[in-house]
C-alpha atoms as a printed R data frame, in Angstrom:
    type eleno elety resid chain resno      x      y       z
1   ATOM     1    CA   MET     A     1 22.707 56.777 -41.848
2   ATOM     2    CA   ASN     A     2 19.294 58.116 -42.857
3   ATOM     3    CA   ASP     A     3 18.799 60.979 -40.202
4   ATOM     4    CA   ARG     A     4 22.221 61.007 -39.027
5   ATOM     5    CA   ILE     A     5 23.529 63.135 -42.240
6   ATOM     6    CA   ARG     A     6 24.136 66.576 -41.196
7   ATOM     7    CA   ALA     A     7 25.042 67.783 -44.757
8   ATOM     8    CA   PRO     A     8 21.676 70.226 -46.271
9   ATOM     9    CA   ARG     A     9 22.703 68.625 -49.854
10  ATOM    10    CA   ILE     A    10 24.077 65.385 -50.577
11  ATOM    11    CA   ARG     A    11 25.230 63.412 -54.075
12  ATOM    12    CA   VAL     A    12 22.775 60.095 -54.346
13  ATOM    13    CA   VAL     A    13 23.942 57.043 -56.019
14  ATOM    14    CA   ASP     A    14 22.054 53.697 -56.352
15  ATOM    15    CA   GLY     A    15 23.799 51.263 -54.589
16  ATOM    16    CA   ASN     A    16 22.790 48.049 -56.727
17  ATOM    17    CA   THR     A    17 23.847 50.246 -60.181
18  ATOM    18    CA   ASP     A    18 26.410 52.856 -59.265
19  ATOM    19    CA   GLN     A    19 24.487 54.824 -60.910
20  ATOM    20    CA   GLN     A    20 24.206 58.648 -59.587
21  ATOM    21    CA   ILE     A    21 20.151 59.322 -58.876
22  ATOM    22    CA   GLY     A    22 20.741 62.715 -58.677
23  ATOM    23    CA   ILE     A    23 21.863 65.730 -55.921
24  ATOM    24    CA   MET     A    24 19.291 66.210 -53.376
25  ATOM    25    CA   THR     A    25 18.563 66.733 -49.468
26  ATOM    26    CA   PRO     A    26 18.795 63.525 -46.903
27  ATOM    27    CA   GLN     A    27 15.157 63.759 -46.367
28  ATOM    28    CA   GLU     A    28 14.020 63.441 -50.224
29  ATOM    29    CA   ALA     A    29 17.001 60.759 -50.247
30  ATOM    30    CA   ILE     A    30 15.794 59.075 -47.181
31  ATOM    31    CA   GLN     A    31 12.032 58.948 -48.914
32  ATOM    32    CA   ILE     A    32 13.572 57.210 -51.503
33  ATOM    33    CA   ALA     A    33 15.278 54.518 -49.923
34  ATOM    34    CA   ARG     A    34 12.597 53.769 -47.583
35  ATOM    35    CA   SER     A    35 10.162 53.197 -50.506
36  ATOM    36    CA   ARG     A    36 12.424 50.261 -51.733
37  ATOM    37    CA   GLY     A    37 13.275 49.009 -47.730
38  ATOM    38    CA   LEU     A    38 16.390 50.219 -47.937
39  ATOM    39    CA   ASP     A    39 18.772 52.789 -46.384
40  ATOM    40    CA   VAL     A    40 20.823 56.183 -46.770
41  ATOM    41    CA   VAL     A    41 24.197 55.271 -46.294
42  ATOM    42    CA   GLU     A    42 27.063 57.770 -46.335
43  ATOM    43    CA   VAL     A    43 30.057 57.089 -48.094
44  ATOM    44    CA   ALA     A    44 32.163 60.018 -48.936
45  ATOM    45    CA   PRO     A    45 31.521 62.280 -46.562
46  ATOM    46    CA   GLU     A    46 34.671 64.609 -47.517
47  ATOM    47    CA   ALA     A    47 33.219 65.160 -51.213
48  ATOM    48    CA   LYS     A    48 31.240 68.061 -51.955
49  ATOM    49    CA   PRO     A    49 28.574 67.394 -51.551
50  ATOM    50    CA   PRO     A    50 29.165 64.169 -49.702
51  ATOM    51    CA   VAL     A    51 28.372 60.904 -51.804
52  ATOM    52    CA   CYS     A    52 25.190 58.889 -50.149
53  ATOM    53    CA   LYS     A    53 24.509 55.028 -50.817
54  ATOM    54    CA   ILE     A    54 20.624 54.280 -51.255
55  ATOM    55    CA   ILE     A    55 21.488 50.644 -50.350
56  ATOM    56    CA   SER     A    56 20.828 47.744 -47.073
57  ATOM    57    CA   TYR     A    57 23.443 48.796 -44.233
58  ATOM    58    CA   GLY     A    58 23.672 45.588 -43.312
59  ATOM    59    CA   LYS     A    59 24.576 44.314 -47.337
60  ATOM    60    CA   TRP     A    60 27.016 47.786 -47.085
61  ATOM    61    CA   LYS     A    61 28.606 46.589 -44.038
62  ATOM    62    CA   TYR     A    62 29.247 43.287 -45.188
63  ATOM    63    CA   GLU     A    63 30.916 44.768 -48.214
64  ATOM    64    CA   GLN     A    64 33.711 46.734 -46.279
65  ATOM    65    CA   SER     A    65 34.158 44.145 -43.815
66  ATOM    66    CA   LYS     A    66 35.079 42.027 -47.554
67  ATOM    67    CA   HIS     A    67 36.715 44.942 -48.782
68  ATOM    68    CA   GLN     A    68 38.993 44.958 -46.011
69  ATOM    69    CA   LYS     A    69 39.707 41.255 -45.843
70  ATOM    70    CA   ASP     A    70 40.485 41.374 -49.547
71  ATOM    71    CA   LYS     A    71 42.702 44.152 -48.917
72  ATOM    72    CA   GLY     A    72 45.090 42.726 -46.394
73  ATOM    73    CA   LYS     A    73 45.593 39.206 -48.278
74  ATOM    74    CA   GLN     A    74 46.788 41.598 -51.170
75  ATOM    75    CA   LYS     A    75 49.221 43.024 -48.861
76  ATOM    76    CA   GLY     A    76 50.065 39.985 -47.353
77  ATOM    77    CA   GLY     A    77 50.036 37.060 -45.126
78  ATOM    78    CA   LYS     A    78 52.475 35.827 -42.649
79  ATOM    79    CA   VAL     A    79 56.192 35.418 -42.714
80  ATOM    80    CA   LYS     A    80 58.060 31.878 -43.238
81  ATOM    81    CA   GLU     A    81 61.099 31.147 -42.327
82  ATOM    82    CA   MET     A    82 63.178 28.645 -44.540
83  ATOM    83    CA   LYS     A    83 66.260 27.251 -43.420
84  ATOM    84    CA   PHE     A    84 69.367 25.663 -46.075
85  ATOM    85    CA   ARG     A    85 72.545 24.539 -45.389
86  ATOM    86    CA   ILE     A    86 74.969 24.688 -47.892
87  ATOM    87    CA   ASN     A    87 75.719 21.043 -47.787
88  ATOM    88    CA   ILE     A    88 71.696 20.412 -48.859
89  ATOM    89    CA   SER     A    89 71.735 17.889 -51.331
90  ATOM    90    CA   PRO     A    90 69.392 17.681 -54.795
91  ATOM    91    CA   HIS     A    91 66.538 16.304 -52.997
92  ATOM    92    CA   ASP     A    92 66.280 17.942 -50.256
93  ATOM    93    CA   TYR     A    93 66.982 21.261 -52.221
94  ATOM    94    CA   THR     A    94 63.880 20.479 -54.826
95  ATOM    95    CA   THR     A    95 61.644 19.441 -51.620
96  ATOM    96    CA   LYS     A    96 62.090 22.941 -50.206
97  ATOM    97    CA   MET     A    97 61.383 25.160 -53.470
98  ATOM    98    CA   MET     A    98 57.973 22.956 -53.392
99  ATOM    99    CA   HIS     A    99 57.227 23.819 -50.069
100 ATOM   100    CA   ALA     A   100 58.818 27.945 -50.681
101 ATOM   101    CA   GLU     A   101 56.483 28.145 -54.171
102 ATOM   102    CA   GLU     A   102 53.265 27.106 -51.811
103 ATOM   103    CA   PHE     A   103 53.854 29.693 -49.037
104 ATOM   104    CA   LEU     A   104 54.469 32.229 -51.467
105 ATOM   105    CA   ASP     A   105 51.621 31.488 -53.993
106 ATOM   106    CA   GLU     A   106 49.552 31.773 -50.329
107 ATOM   107    CA   SER     A   107 50.425 35.472 -50.389
108 ATOM   108    CA   ASN     A   108 52.579 34.909 -47.456
109 ATOM   109    CA   LYS     A   109 56.759 36.856 -47.233
110 ATOM   110    CA   LEU     A   110 59.617 34.243 -47.268
111 ATOM   111    CA   ARG     A   111 62.619 34.428 -45.156
112 ATOM   112    CA   VAL     A   112 65.427 32.362 -46.377
113 ATOM   113    CA   VAL     A   113 68.356 31.571 -43.821
114 ATOM   114    CA   CYS     A   114 71.428 29.798 -45.003
115 ATOM   115    CA   GLN     A   115 73.102 28.367 -42.101
116 ATOM   116    CA   PHE     A   116 77.069 27.842 -41.271
117 ATOM   117    CA   ARG     A   117 78.726 25.146 -38.970
118 ATOM   118    CA   GLY     A   118 82.167 24.962 -38.045
119 ATOM   119    CA   ARG     A   119 84.653 24.917 -41.589
120 ATOM   120    CA   GLU     A   120 81.691 25.952 -43.918
121 ATOM   121    CA   MET     A   121 81.918 29.269 -42.224
122 ATOM   122    CA   ALA     A   122 85.328 29.673 -44.334
123 ATOM   123    CA   HIS     A   123 83.290 29.340 -47.616
124 ATOM   124    CA   PRO     A   124 80.114 31.883 -47.308
125 ATOM   125    CA   GLU     A   125 80.637 32.532 -51.362
126 ATOM   126    CA   ILE     A   126 79.348 28.670 -51.294
127 ATOM   127    CA   GLY     A   127 76.312 30.117 -48.983
128 ATOM   128    CA   MET     A   128 75.559 33.107 -51.803
129 ATOM   129    CA   ARG     A   129 75.724 30.572 -54.710
130 ATOM   130    CA   LEU     A   130 72.404 29.110 -52.722
131 ATOM   131    CA   MET     A   131 70.736 32.047 -52.440
132 ATOM   132    CA   ASN     A   132 71.046 33.117 -55.828
133 ATOM   133    CA   ARG     A   133 70.035 30.407 -57.079
134 ATOM   134    CA   VAL     A   134 67.088 30.291 -54.854
135 ATOM   135    CA   ILE     A   135 66.310 33.759 -56.216
136 ATOM   136    CA   GLU     A   136 66.841 32.564 -59.573
137 ATOM   137    CA   ASP     A   137 64.214 28.932 -59.025
138 ATOM   138    CA   LEU     A   138 61.860 31.421 -57.568
139 ATOM   139    CA   LYS     A   139 61.467 33.936 -59.862
140 ATOM   140    CA   THR     A   140 58.284 33.319 -61.521
141 ATOM   141    CA   MET     A   141 56.469 33.495 -57.833
142 ATOM   142    CA   ALA     A   142 58.645 36.072 -56.030
143 ATOM   143    CA   HIS     A   143 61.082 39.393 -56.428
144 ATOM   144    CA   VAL     A   144 63.410 39.932 -53.671
145 ATOM   145    CA   ASP     A   145 62.397 42.279 -50.789
146 ATOM   146    CA   MET     A   146 65.967 42.438 -48.608
147 ATOM   147    CA   ILE     A   147 68.989 41.384 -50.643
148 ATOM   148    CA   PRO     A   148 70.801 38.509 -49.335
149 ATOM   149    CA   LYS     A   149 73.185 39.646 -46.381
150 ATOM   150    CA   GLN     A   150 75.409 37.921 -44.299
151 ATOM   151    CA   ALA     A   151 75.515 38.230 -39.949
152 ATOM   152    CA   GLY     A   152 77.361 36.309 -37.946
153 ATOM   153    CA   ARG     A   153 76.773 32.715 -38.888
154 ATOM   154    CA   ALA     A   154 73.966 32.917 -41.562
155 ATOM   155    CA   ILE     A   155 72.887 34.639 -44.649
156 ATOM   156    CA   SER     A   156 69.097 35.447 -44.903
157 ATOM   157    CA   MET     A   157 67.240 37.588 -47.321
158 ATOM   158    CA   THR     A   158 63.499 38.241 -47.656
159 ATOM   159    CA   LEU     A   159 60.955 37.265 -50.490
160 ATOM   160    CA   SER     A   160 57.860 38.812 -51.242
161 ATOM   161    CA   PRO     A   161 55.272 37.175 -53.559
162 ATOM   162    CA   ILE     A   162 54.746 38.356 -57.217
163 ATOM   163    CA   ALA     A   163 50.817 39.412 -58.262
164 ATOM   164    CA   GLN     A   164 48.883 36.121 -58.274
165 ATOM   165    CA   HIS     A   165 47.958 36.323 -62.512
166 ATOM   166    CA   LEU     A   166 51.827 36.526 -63.136
167 ATOM   167    CA   ARG     A   167 53.038 33.069 -60.548
168 ATOM   168    CA   HIS     A   168 53.784 30.446 -62.439
169 ATOM   169    CA   ARG     A   169 54.970 27.538 -60.635
170 ATOM   170    CA   LYS     A   170 58.151 25.463 -61.456
171 ATOM   171    CA   PHE     A   171 57.933 22.614 -58.784
172 ATOM   172    CA   GLU     A   172 55.543 19.991 -57.973
173 ATOM   173    CA   LYS     A   173 53.098 20.767 -55.804
174 ATOM   174    CA   PRO     A   174 54.117 19.244 -52.293
175 ATOM   175    CA   LYS     A   175 51.834 16.234 -51.245
176 ATOM   176    CA   VAL     A   176 52.946 17.160 -47.327
177 ATOM   177    CA   ALA     A   177 52.735 19.801 -44.965
178 ATOM   178    CA   TYR     A   178 56.505 21.268 -44.498
179 ATOM   179    CA   VAL     A   179 57.935 20.971 -40.991
180 ATOM   180    CA   GLU     A   180 60.549 23.314 -40.450
181 ATOM   181    CA   ASP     A   181 63.690 22.661 -38.631
182 ATOM   182    CA   VAL     A   182 63.677 25.452 -35.736
183 ATOM   183    CA   GLY     A   183 67.233 24.835 -34.233
184 ATOM   184    CA   ASP     A   184 69.009 27.684 -32.909
185 ATOM   185    CA   GLU     A   185 71.393 28.924 -35.433
186 ATOM   186    CA   ASP     A   186 73.957 29.078 -32.840
187 ATOM   187    CA   ASP     A   187 74.045 25.236 -31.947
188 ATOM   188    CA   ASP     A   188 77.285 23.250 -31.659
189 ATOM   189    CA   ASP     A   189 79.564 23.318 -34.228
190 ATOM   190    CA   ASP     A   190 79.255 19.430 -33.798
191 ATOM   191    CA   GLU     A   191 75.729 18.962 -33.714
192 ATOM   192    CA   ASP     A   192 74.243 16.891 -37.539
193 ATOM   193    CA   ASP     A   193 71.143 16.930 -38.973
194 ATOM   194    CA   ARG     A   194 69.333 14.168 -37.587
195 ATOM   195    CA   THR     A   195 66.057 13.770 -39.140
196 ATOM   196    CA   PRO     A   196 66.129 10.460 -41.167
197 ATOM   197    CA   HIS     A   197 64.696 12.531 -44.395
198 ATOM   198    CA   VAL     A   198 67.758 15.122 -45.112
199 ATOM   199    CA   HIS     A   199 70.702 13.827 -46.837
200 ATOM   200    CA   THR     A   200 74.094 15.976 -46.935
201 ATOM   201    CA   LEU     A   201 76.956 16.050 -48.590
202 ATOM   202    CA   SER     A   202 80.401 16.311 -46.967
203 ATOM   203    CA   MET     A   203 82.224 19.853 -46.986
204 ATOM   204    CA   ASP     A   204 84.966 17.745 -48.814
205 ATOM   205    CA   GLU     A   205 82.020 16.636 -51.396
206 ATOM   206    CA   ILE     A   206 80.654 20.571 -51.847
207 ATOM   207    CA   LEU     A   207 83.991 21.799 -52.533
208 ATOM   208    CA   SER     A   208 85.253 19.420 -55.205
209 ATOM   209    CA   HIS     A   209 82.190 19.433 -57.111
210 ATOM   210    CA   MET     A   210 80.997 22.686 -57.157
211 ATOM   211    CA   GLU     A   211 80.713 24.297 -60.206
212 ATOM   212    CA   GLU     A   212 81.771 27.482 -60.996
213 ATOM   213    CA   ASP     A   213 78.336 28.911 -62.948
214 ATOM   214    CA   ASP     A   214 75.651 28.720 -60.341
215 ATOM   215    CA   GLY     A   215 76.785 26.533 -57.160
216 ATOM   216    CA   ARG     A   216 75.132 23.276 -58.503
217 ATOM   217    CA   PRO     A   217 77.008 20.037 -57.322
218 ATOM   218    CA   LYS     A   218 78.543 18.046 -60.761
219 ATOM   219    CA   ARG     A   219 78.146 14.004 -60.727
220 ATOM   220    CA   ARG     A   220 81.062 12.092 -59.905
221 ATOM   221    CA   HIS     A   221 82.471 10.462 -63.136
């Protein structure tokens, strides 16, 4: 900046308009900058000749900081985890989808986990159907980073948000904050979901009512 610039000649750009002023010595650029109450800031030292802007140093630092924050947002925020059981009810599935869209719209990645307990382990295909259904329902918000894979008693996958201008929500925005079940995936088989808002279907109901095309439970006639 200013007197610290060592190159004999520099390309000078107006920091307000981004228009080139010309190629000159650093001393000439400093004279122009000081006449405007500004600084000469080297922005591309590797260029030939180096590129410098006539701009307020404080303003330049602020723009650099803002650029780094915006860049970080584009890369994504945190990785959120959402757990499913294969006997999740339609109501609870919809609620989770609302929150999944909310997470993705905040530029977070989403790790989706389908957990098995007891004799559910005999039917991993139901878990895969559920994961594919999640992918389909969130395709207007995310793309698949890591395809569904089974490891032990769980199937997991990772989704990343698509570009913001392409996002479109299918589910209503949630009215309350999402609180994740933090139980260990190796919980005992005889443990049940005891939270009062969770509605589940029995394994027999799932197997007897599962549609072959998309894994959604059918209504009993």
